XYZ file of C-alpha atoms in Angstrom:
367
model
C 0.000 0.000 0.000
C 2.052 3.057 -1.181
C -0.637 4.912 -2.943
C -3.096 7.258 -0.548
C -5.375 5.192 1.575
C -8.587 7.658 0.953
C -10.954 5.334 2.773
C -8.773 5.679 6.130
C -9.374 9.462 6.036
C -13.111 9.310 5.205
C -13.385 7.153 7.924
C -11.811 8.909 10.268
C -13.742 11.998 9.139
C -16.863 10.177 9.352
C -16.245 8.788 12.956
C -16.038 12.239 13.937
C -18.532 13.544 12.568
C -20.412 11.238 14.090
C -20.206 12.992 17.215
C -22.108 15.465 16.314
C -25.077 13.851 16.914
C -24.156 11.498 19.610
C -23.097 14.337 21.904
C -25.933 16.330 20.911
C -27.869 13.523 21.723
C -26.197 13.206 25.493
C -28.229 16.205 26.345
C -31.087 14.396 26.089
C -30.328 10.411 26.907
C -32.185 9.377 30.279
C -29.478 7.610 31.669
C -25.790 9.404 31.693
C -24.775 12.919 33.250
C -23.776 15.559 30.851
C -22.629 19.326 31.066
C -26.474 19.887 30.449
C -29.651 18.448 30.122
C -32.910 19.175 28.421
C -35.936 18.673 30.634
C -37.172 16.233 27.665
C -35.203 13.281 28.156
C -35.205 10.189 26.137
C -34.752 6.506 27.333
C -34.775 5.068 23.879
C -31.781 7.373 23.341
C -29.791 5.046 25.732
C -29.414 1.993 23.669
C -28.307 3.864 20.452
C -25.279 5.441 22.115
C -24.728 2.031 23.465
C -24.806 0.604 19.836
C -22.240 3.556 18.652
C -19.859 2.660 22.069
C -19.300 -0.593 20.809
C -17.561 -0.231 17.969
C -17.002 3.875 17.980
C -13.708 4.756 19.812
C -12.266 1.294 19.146
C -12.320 2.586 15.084
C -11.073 6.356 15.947
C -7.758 4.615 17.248
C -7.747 1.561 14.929
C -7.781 4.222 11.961
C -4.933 6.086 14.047
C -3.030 2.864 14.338
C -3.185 2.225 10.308
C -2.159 6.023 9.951
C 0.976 5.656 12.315
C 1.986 2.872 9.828
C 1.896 5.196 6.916
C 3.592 8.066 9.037
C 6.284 6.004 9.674
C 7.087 5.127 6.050
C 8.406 8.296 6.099
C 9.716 9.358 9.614
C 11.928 8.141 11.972
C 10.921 6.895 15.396
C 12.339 10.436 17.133
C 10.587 12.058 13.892
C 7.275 10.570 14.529
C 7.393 11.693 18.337
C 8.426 14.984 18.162
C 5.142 15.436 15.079
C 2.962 13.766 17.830
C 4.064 16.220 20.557
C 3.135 19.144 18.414
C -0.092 17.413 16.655
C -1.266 15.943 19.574
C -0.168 17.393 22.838
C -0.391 21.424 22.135
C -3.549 21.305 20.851
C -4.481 19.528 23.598
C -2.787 21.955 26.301
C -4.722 24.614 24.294
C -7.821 22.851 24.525
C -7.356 22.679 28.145
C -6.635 26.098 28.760
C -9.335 27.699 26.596
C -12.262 24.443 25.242
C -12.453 23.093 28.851
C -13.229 25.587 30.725
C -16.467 27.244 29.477
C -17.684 23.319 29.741
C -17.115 22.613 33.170
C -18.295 26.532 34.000
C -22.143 25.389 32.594
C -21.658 22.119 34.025
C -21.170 23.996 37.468
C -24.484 25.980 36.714
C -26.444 23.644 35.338
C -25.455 21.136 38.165
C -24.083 22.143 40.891
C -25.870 25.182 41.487
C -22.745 28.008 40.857
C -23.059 31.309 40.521
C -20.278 32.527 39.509
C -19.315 34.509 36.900
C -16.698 32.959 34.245
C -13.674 34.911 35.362
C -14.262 34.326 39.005
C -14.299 30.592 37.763
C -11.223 30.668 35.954
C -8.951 33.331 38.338
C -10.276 31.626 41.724
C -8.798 28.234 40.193
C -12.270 27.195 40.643
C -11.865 25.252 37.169
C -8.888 23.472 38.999
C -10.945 21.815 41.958
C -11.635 18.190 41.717
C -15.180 17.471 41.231
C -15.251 14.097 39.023
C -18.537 12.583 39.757
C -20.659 10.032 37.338
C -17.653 9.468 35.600
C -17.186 12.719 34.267
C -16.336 16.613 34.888
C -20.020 17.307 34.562
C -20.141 19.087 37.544
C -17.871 21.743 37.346
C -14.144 21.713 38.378
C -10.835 19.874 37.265
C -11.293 18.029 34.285
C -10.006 17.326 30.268
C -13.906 16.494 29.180
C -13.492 14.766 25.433
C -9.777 15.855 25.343
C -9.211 12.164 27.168
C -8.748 10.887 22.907
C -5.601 13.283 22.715
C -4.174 12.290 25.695
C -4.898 8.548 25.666
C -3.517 8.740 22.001
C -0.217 10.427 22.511
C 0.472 7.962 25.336
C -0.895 5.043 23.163
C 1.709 6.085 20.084
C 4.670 6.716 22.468
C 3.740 3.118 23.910
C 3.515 1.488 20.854
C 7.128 3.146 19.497
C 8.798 -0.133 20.225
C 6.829 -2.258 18.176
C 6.353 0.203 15.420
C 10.242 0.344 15.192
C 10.455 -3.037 15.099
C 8.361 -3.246 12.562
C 10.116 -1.155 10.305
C 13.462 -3.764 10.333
C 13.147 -6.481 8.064
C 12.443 -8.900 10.399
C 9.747 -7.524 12.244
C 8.097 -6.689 8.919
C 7.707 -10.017 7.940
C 6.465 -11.184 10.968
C 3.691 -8.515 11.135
C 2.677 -9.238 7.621
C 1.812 -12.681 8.558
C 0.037 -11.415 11.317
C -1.983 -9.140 9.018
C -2.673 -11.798 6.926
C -4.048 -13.857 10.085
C -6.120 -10.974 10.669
C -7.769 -10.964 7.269
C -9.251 -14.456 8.403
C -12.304 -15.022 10.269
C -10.312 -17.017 12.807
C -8.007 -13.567 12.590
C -10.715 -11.836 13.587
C -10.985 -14.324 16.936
C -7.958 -13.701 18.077
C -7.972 -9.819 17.560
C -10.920 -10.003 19.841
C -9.022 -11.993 22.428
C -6.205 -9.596 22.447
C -9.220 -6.867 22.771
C -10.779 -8.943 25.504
C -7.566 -9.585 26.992
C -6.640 -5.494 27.113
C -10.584 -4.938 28.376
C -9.419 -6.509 31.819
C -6.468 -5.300 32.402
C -6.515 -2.353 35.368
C -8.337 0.747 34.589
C -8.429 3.144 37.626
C -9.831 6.365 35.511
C -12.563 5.162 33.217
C -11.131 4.970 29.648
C -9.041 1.712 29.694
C -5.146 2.281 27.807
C -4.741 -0.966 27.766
C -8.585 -1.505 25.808
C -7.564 1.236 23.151
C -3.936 0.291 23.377
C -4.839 -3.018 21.460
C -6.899 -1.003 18.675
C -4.106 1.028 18.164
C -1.363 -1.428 17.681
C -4.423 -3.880 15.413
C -4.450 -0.818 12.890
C -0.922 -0.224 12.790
C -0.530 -4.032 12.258
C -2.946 -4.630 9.636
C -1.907 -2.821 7.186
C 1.913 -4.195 6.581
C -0.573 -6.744 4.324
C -2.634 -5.679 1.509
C -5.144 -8.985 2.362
C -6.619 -7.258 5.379
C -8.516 -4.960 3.594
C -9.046 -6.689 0.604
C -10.389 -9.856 2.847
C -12.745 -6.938 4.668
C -13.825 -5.939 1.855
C -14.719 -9.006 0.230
C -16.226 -10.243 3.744
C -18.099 -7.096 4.634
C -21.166 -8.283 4.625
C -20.312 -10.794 7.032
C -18.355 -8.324 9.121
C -21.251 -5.831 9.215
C -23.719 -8.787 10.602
C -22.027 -10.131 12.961
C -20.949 -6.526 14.216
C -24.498 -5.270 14.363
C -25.838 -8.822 16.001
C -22.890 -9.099 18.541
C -23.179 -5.408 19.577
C -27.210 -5.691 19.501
C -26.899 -8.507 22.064
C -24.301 -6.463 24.316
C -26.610 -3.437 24.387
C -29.583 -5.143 25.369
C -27.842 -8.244 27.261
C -26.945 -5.669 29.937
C -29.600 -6.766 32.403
C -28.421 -10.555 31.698
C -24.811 -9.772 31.808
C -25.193 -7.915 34.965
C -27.187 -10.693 36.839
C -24.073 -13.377 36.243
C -21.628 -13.907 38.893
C -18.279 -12.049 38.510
C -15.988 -14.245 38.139
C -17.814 -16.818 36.107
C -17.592 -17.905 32.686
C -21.105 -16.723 31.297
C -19.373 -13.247 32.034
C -16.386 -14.204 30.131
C -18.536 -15.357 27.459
C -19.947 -11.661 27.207
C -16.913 -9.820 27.547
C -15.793 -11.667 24.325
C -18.519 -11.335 22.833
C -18.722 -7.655 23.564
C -14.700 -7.792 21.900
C -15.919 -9.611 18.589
C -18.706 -6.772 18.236
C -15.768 -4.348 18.797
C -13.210 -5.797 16.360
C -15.992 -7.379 13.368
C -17.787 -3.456 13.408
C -14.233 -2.533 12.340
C -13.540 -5.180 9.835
C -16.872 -4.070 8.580
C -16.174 -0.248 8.588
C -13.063 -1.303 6.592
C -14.417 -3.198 4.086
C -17.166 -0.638 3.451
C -15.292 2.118 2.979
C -12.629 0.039 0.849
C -15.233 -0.926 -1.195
C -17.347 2.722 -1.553
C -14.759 5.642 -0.320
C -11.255 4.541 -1.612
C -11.453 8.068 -3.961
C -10.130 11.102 -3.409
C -12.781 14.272 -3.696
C -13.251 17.846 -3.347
C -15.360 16.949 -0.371
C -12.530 15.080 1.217
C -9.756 17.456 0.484
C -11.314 20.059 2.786
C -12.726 17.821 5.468
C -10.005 15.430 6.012
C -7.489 18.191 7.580
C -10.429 19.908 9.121
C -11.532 16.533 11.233
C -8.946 17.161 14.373
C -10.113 20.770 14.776
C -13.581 19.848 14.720
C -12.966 17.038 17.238
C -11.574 19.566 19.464
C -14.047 22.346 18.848
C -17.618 20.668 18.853
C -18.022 19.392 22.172
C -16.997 22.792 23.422
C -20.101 24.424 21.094
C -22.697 21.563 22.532
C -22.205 22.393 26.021
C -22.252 26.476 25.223
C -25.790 25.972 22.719
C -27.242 23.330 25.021
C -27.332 25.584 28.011
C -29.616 28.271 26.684
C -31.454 25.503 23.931
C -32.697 23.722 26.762
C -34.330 26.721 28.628
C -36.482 26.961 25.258
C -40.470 26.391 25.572
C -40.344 23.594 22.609
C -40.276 19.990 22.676
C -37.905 17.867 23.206
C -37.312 17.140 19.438
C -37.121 21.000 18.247
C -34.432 21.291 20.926
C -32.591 18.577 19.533
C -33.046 20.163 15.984
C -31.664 23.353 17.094
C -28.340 22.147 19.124
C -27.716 19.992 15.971
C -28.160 22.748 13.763
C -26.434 25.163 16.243
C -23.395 22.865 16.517
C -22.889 22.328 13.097
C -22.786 26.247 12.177
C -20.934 26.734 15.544
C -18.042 24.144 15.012
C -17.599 24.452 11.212
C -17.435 28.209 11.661
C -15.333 28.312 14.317
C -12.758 26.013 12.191
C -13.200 28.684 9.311
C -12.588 31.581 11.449
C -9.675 29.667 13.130
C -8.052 28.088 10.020
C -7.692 32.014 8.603
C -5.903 32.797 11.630
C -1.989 32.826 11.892
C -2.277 30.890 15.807
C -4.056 27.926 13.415
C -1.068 25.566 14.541
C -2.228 25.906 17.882
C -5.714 23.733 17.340
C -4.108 20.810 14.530
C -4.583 23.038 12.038
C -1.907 22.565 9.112
């Protein structure tokens, strides 16, 4: 694979922009704290973020696995850190310093009750004071919000430098094209979920598992040292795409089931796999898709592939801001949903237009 990979970047730019609407959509889910929510809440919203957690992270770092392997076609391993220090890690301190804060500041209003104003926030170190509740910074204080990708992937890449290096030797090369050929196997795609199963239970003290993504990661950098990965995904995508959507069905709505089993036992073992083959066949499926239908390069493309890390960065920032006043609205639940969606779409893609005309561009992953 020497030519451009087109389908990785749609892919990528379609797995963000698919969080659009699912954090749109966490305004109004019954089930989950958020920054805000709407007064019209939504239980059936529940199990279609479920669905889109199966399978949705797990691709954002597969694809930036499989990019790290193209990267380093033409870096060296000190090359390649020092481009993910500046791609990754200043926009994130930026993000921290100026996308975080208003987020946690409505969080604090909306609920915790504060009053005050935005610069007392920021110059009482109010922002600063550990408040991490329901698994998020919902509630005002300390906290990195959907920044946790940036971070998780610059440690992830700097982790997986050893075996990237190795791969680029001779040796290590042929190795990992036999494993990408194993991969490009149904019984490939069984092991790749026991690896994913096997990095699902290792430690995770903060909520977002290193070890779960870490094996995502290093499955995308892997596959692609073999051209039969994606040509076996894209033959079998129809497969990959049922057994995804079956396997992810019946860990979404298996919950209660799951739950009720004794922990240890092996009916829970049997569901964490199965929750890992949903992961990994979703992928195989998104591969093989977009192999077969986006492998093309576009107008369309051209502008949105370099625009997907800024919008990443800037569009949860826009939700929280539009949410807080949407919600106070006298419409249903629906209209508001409408409007944040609408809102954050003119909100994020303008603020990347405004931004990408401005010489501090750099700054948010702008090249």
């Amino acid at each position: 694979m020497s030519k451009r990979v087109h389908y990785i970047d749609w892919l990528r730019v379609l797995a963000v922009l698919l969080l659009f609407p699912f954090h749109v959509s966490r305004v109004s889910n019954a089930y989950e704290a958020f920054y805000v929510k709407s007064a019209h809440l939504s239980a059936a919203i529940d199990p279609v973020l479920s669905f889109i957690s199966v399978w949705h992270m797990p691709l954002l770092f597969m694809l930036a696995g499989a990019s790290s392997y193209f990267a380093l076609k033409k870096r060296t391993g000190g090359q390649y850190a020092l481009e993910r220090l500046g791609r990754i890690m200043l926009p994130f301190a930026v993000g921290f310093v100026l996308l975080i804060p208003p987020q946690t500041w409505y969080g604090a209003q909306f609920n915790s009750g504060y009053t005050g104003s935005f610069l007392h926030y920021i110059v009482s170190g109010d922002f600063l004071v550990w408040n991490i509740r329901d698994g998020g910074d919902y509630f005002g204080g300390f906290g990195i919000g959907h920044l946790w990708f940036l971070l998780w992937l610059f440690v992830i890449s700097i982790a997986a430098l050893p075996l990237m290096m190795w791969g680029k030797r001779e040796g290590g090369s042929r190795q990992l094209s036999r494993f990408a050929r194993l991969l490009a196997s149904p019984a490939g795609w069984l092991v790749a979920a026991l690896a994913i199963f096997i990095g699902e239970a290792m430690p995770d003290p903060v909520g977002k598992n290193v070890f779960f993504y870490f094996v995502f990661f290093a499955l995308g950098y892997c596959s692609m040292f073999n051209d039969s990965f994606a040509e076996s995904a894209e033959r079998m995508r129809w497969l990959a795409l049922a057994l995804g959507v079956g396997l992810s069905l019946t860990w979404v709505f298996g919950g209660s089931l799951r739950d009720s089993l004794p922990d240890p036992s092996w009916g829970r073992v049997a569901f964490s796999y199965g929750g890992a083959l949903a992961s990994w066949t979703s992928i195989v499926a998104a591969i093989g898709f977009g192999k077969h239908y986006l492998d093309t390069p576009s107008k369309a493309l051209a502008y949105l592939a370099p625009a997907s890390y800024p919008l990443y960065l800037l569009h949860q920032t826009v939700i929280v801001v539009a949410a807080f006043y949407i919600v106070q609205l006298p419409v249903g639940g629906v209209v508001q949903w409408l409007a944040l969606f609408t809102a954050t779409i003119a909100g994020t893609f303008g603020g990347y237009e405004l931004l990408r005309r401005l010489p501090v561009k750099r700054f948010f992953g702008i090249s």
